[in-house]
Tab-separated table of C-alpha atoms in Angstrom:
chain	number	residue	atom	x	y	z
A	258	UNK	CA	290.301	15.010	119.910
A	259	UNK	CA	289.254	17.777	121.653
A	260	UNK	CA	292.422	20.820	122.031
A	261	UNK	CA	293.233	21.308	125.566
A	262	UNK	CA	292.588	25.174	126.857
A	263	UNK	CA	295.299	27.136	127.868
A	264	UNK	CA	295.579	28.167	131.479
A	265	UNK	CA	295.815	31.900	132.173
A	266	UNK	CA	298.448	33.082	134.245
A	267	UNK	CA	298.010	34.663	137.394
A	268	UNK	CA	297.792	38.227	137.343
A	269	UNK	CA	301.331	39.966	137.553
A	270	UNK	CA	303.015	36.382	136.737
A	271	UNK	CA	306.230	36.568	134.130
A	272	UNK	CA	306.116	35.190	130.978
A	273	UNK	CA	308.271	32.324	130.364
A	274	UNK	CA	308.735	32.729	126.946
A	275	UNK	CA	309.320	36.047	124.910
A	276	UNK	CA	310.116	36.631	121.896
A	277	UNK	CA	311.485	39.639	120.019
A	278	UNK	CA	311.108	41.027	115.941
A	279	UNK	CA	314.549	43.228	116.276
A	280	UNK	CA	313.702	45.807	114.304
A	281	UNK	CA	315.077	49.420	113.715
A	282	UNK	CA	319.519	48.850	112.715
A	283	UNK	CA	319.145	50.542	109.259
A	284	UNK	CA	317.195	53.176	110.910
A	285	UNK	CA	319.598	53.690	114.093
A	286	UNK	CA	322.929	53.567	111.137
A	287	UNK	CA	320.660	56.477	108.980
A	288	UNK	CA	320.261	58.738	112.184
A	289	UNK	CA	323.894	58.656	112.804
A	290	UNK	CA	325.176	59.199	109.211
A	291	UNK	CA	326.323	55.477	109.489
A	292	UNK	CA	326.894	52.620	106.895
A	293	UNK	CA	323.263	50.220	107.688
A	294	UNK	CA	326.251	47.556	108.791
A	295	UNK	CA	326.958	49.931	111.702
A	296	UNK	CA	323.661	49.415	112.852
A	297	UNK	CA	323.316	45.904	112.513
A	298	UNK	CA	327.006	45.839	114.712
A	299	UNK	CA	324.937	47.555	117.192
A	300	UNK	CA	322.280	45.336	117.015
A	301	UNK	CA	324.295	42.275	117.916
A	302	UNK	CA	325.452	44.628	120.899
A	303	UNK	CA	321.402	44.921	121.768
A	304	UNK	CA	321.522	40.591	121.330
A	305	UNK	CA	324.146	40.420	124.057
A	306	UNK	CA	322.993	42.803	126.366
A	307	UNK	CA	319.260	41.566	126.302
A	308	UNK	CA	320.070	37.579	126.447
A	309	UNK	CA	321.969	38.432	129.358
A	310	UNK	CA	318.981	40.552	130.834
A	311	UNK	CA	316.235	37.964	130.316
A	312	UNK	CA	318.393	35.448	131.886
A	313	UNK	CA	318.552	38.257	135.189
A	314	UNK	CA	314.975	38.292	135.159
A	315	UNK	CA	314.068	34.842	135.012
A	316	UNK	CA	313.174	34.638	131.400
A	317	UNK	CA	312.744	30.586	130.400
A	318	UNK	CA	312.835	30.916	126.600
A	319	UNK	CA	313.824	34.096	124.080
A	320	UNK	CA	313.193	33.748	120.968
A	321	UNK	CA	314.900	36.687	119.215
A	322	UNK	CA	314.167	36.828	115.005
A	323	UNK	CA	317.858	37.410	113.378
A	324	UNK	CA	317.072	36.536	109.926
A	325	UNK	CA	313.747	36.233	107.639
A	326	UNK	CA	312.965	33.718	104.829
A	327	UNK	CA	312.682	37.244	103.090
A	328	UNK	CA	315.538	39.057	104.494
A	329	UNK	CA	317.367	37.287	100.916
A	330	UNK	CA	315.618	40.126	99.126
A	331	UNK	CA	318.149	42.662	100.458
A	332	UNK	CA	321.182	43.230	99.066
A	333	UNK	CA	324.184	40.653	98.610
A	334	UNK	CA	326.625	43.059	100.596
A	335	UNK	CA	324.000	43.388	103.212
A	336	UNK	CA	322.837	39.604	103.403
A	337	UNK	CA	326.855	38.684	103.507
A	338	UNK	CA	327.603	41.170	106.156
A	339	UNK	CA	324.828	40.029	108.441
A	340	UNK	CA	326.033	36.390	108.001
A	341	UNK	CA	329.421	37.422	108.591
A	342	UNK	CA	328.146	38.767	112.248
A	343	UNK	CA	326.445	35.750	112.774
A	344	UNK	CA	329.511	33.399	112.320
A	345	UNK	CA	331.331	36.460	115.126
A	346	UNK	CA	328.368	36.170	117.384
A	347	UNK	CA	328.453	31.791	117.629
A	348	UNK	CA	332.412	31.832	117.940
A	349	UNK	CA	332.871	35.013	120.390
A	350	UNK	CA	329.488	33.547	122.282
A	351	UNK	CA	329.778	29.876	122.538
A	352	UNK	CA	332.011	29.801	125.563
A	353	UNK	CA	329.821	32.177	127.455
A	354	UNK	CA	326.884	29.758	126.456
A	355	UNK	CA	328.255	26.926	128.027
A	356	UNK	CA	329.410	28.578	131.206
A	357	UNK	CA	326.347	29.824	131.797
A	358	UNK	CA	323.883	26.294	131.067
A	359	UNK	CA	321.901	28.156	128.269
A	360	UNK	CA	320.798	26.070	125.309
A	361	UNK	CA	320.497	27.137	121.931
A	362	UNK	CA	318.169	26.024	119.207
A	363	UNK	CA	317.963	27.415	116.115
A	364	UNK	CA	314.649	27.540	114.092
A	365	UNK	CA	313.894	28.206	110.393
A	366	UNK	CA	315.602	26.618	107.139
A	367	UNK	CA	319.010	27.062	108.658
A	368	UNK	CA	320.953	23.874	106.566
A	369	UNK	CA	320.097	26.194	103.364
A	370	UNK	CA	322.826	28.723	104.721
A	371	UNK	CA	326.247	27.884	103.491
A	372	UNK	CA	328.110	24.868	104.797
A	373	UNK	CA	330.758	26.800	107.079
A	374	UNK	CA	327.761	28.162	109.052
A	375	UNK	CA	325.632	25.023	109.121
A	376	UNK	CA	328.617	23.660	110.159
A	377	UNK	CA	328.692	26.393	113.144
A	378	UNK	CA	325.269	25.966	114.047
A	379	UNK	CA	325.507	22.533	113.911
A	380	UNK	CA	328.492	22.527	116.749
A	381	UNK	CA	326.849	25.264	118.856
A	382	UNK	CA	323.851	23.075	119.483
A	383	UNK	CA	325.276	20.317	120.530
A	384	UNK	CA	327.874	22.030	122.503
A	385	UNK	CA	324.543	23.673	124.744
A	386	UNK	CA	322.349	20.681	123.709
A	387	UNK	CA	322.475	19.206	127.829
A	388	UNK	CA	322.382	22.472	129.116
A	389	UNK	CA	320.124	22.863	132.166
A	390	UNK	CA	319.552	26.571	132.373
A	391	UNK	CA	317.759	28.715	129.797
A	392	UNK	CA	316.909	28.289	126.096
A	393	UNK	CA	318.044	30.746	123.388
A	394	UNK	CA	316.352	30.535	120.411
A	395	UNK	CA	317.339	31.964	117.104
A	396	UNK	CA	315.023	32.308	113.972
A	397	UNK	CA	317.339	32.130	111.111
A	398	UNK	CA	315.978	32.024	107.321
A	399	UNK	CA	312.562	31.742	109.451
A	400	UNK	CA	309.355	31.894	107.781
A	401	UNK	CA	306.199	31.390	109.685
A	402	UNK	CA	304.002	30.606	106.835
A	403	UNK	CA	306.936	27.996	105.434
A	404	UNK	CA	306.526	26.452	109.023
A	405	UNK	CA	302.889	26.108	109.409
A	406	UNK	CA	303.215	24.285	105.445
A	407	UNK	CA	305.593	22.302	106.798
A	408	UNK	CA	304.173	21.001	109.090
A	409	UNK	CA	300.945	20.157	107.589
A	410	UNK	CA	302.625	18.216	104.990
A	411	UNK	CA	304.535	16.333	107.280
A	412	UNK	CA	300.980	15.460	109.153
A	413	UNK	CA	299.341	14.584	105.564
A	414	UNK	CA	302.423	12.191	105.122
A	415	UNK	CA	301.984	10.511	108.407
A	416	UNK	CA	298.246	9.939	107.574
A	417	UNK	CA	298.697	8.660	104.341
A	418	UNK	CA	301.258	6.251	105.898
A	419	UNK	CA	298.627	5.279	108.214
A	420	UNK	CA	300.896	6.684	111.180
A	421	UNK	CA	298.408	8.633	112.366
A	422	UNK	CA	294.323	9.023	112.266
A	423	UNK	CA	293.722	12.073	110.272
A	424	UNK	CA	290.438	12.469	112.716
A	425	UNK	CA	293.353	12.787	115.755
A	426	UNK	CA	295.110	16.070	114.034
A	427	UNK	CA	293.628	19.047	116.153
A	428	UNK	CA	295.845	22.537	117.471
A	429	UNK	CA	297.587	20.118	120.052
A	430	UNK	CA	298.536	17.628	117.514
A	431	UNK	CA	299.295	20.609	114.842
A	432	UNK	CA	301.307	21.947	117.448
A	433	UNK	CA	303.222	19.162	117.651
A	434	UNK	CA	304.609	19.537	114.700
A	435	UNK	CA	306.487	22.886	114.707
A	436	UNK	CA	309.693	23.871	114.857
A	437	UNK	CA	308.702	24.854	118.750
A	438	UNK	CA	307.235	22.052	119.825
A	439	UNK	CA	309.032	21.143	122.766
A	440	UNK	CA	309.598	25.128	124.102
A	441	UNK	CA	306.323	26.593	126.022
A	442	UNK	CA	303.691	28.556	124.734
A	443	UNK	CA	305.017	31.887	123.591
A	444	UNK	CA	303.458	34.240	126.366
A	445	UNK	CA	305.189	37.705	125.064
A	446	UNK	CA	306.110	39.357	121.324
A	447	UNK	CA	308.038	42.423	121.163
A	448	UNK	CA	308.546	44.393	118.186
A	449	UNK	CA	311.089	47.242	117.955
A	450	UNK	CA	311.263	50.595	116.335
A	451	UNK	CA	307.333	51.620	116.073
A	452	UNK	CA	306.381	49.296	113.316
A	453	UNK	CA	303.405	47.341	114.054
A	454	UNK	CA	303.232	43.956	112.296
A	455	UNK	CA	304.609	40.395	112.298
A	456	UNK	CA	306.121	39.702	109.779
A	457	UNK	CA	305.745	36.114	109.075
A	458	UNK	CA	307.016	35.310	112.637
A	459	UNK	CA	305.836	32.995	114.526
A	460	UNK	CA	301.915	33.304	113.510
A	461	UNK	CA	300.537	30.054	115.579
A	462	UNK	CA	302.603	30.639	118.307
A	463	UNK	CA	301.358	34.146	118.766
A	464	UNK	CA	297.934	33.394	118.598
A	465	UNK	CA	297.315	34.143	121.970
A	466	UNK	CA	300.442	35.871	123.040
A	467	UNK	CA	300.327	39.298	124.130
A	468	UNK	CA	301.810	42.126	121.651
A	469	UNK	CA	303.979	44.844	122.302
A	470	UNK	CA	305.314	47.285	119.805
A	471	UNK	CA	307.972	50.115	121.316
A	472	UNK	CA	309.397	52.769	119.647
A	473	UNK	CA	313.128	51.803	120.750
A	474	UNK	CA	315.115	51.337	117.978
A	475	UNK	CA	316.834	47.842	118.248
A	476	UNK	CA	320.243	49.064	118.732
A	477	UNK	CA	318.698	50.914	121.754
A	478	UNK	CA	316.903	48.280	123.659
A	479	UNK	CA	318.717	47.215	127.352
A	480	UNK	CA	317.673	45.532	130.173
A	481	UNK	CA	315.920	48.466	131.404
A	482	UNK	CA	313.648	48.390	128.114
A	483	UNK	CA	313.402	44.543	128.560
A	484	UNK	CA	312.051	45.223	132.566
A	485	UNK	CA	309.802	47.672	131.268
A	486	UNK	CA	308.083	45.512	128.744
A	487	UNK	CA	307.989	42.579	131.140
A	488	UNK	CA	305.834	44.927	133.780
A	489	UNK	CA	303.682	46.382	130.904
A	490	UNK	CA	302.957	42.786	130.048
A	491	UNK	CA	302.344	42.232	133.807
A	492	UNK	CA	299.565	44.265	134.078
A	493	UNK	CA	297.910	42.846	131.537
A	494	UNK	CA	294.921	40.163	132.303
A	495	UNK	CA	295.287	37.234	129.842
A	496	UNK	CA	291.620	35.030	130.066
A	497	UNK	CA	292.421	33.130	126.531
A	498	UNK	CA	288.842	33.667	125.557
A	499	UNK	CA	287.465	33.026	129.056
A	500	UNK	CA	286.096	35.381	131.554
């Protein structure tokens, strides 16, 4: 089965879905003479005041990367004090979530956090699950390369159950089976603070999204650095390998 082409945008057109590698609280604490938690305090700051932005400019999906399958390999104070904001940011945010129809998902091996959390998550969803407006998506203990594995063993299993024709599995199909399945193709990825990679985020997705790497510091980025990035991205001409 043949994978259907993407259709480029018209010129100038927003993207529906962006997504952002928040990148740059240690840095923005070290500048000040700050503890890094100080920075990442900030940086939840930066999450409220840019959800609230994309939903201003008509933003369908954000996809905003909060924690990494990797991010384990910092320090237990550090990993406990960014969980600790997390479990601040669902309780002080639900409410707001609700009132204002946006959805949240939450992507990544999430149920491996501890039970009080999952437990959070788990409420939080289904709280926004019928919302109408917006989706807010939230990468937590996110891999991209876990995902992709993931989801070609689940596809393997389905074909050795006879579920499906292993002749039928093409990008569509693949596609299919990610965590972001059911959100639309990722248009925009931001990266803060200068550094230009991925980072194991979202690598299918992004395989024909258009980058953008600012020097902003996380902490730093408002809706006027959100607007900027969204007209820098619409002067862009996306042909997804056509002409």
């Amino acid at each position: 089965m043949a994978a259907r082409a993407q259709t480029a945008p018209e010129a100038g057109a927003a993207p529906r879905h962006v997504a952002i590698i928040m990148d740059g609280n240690g840095r923005w604490a070290k500048a000040r003479f700050l503890p890094r938690i100080a920075g990442h305090k900030q940086g939840v700051e930066a999450v409220r005041r840019v959800s609230r932005a994309a939903r201003t400019l008509g933003i369908e999906v954000l996809t905003l990367y909060a924690f990494s399958s990797e991010n384990w390999r910092r320090p237990a104070e550090e990993v406990r004090d960014l969980m600790g904001l997390l479990r601040n940011f669902l309780a002080s945010e639900l409410e707001e979530l609700v009132g204002e129809g946006i959805r949240l998902r939450v992507i990544g091996d999430w149920r491996a956090l501890s039970p009080d959390l999952v437990a959070m998550i788990d409420h939080a969803v289904a709280r926004t699950a019928e919302a109408s407006g917006p989706t807010l998506v939230i990468a937590l203990n996110y891999g991209a390369q876990a995902e992709i594995a993931a989801a070609a063993r689940n596809l393997a299993e389905q074909a050795r159950d006879g579920a499906i024709d292993p002749a039928d599995i093409d990008e569509a199909c693949f596609a299919g089976a990610l965590a972001t399945r059911d959100l639309p193709p990722l248009d925009l990825l931001i990266r803060t603070s200068g550094e230009q990679r991925l980072s194991n985020f979202l690598l299918w997705q992004a395989a024909y999204a258009e980058l953008l790497f600012v020097d902003t510091l996380w902490p730093d980025f408002d809706a006027a650095t959100l607007a900027e990035a969204l007209a820098q991205y619409g002067r862009r001409q996306r042909r997804f390998g056509g002409l």
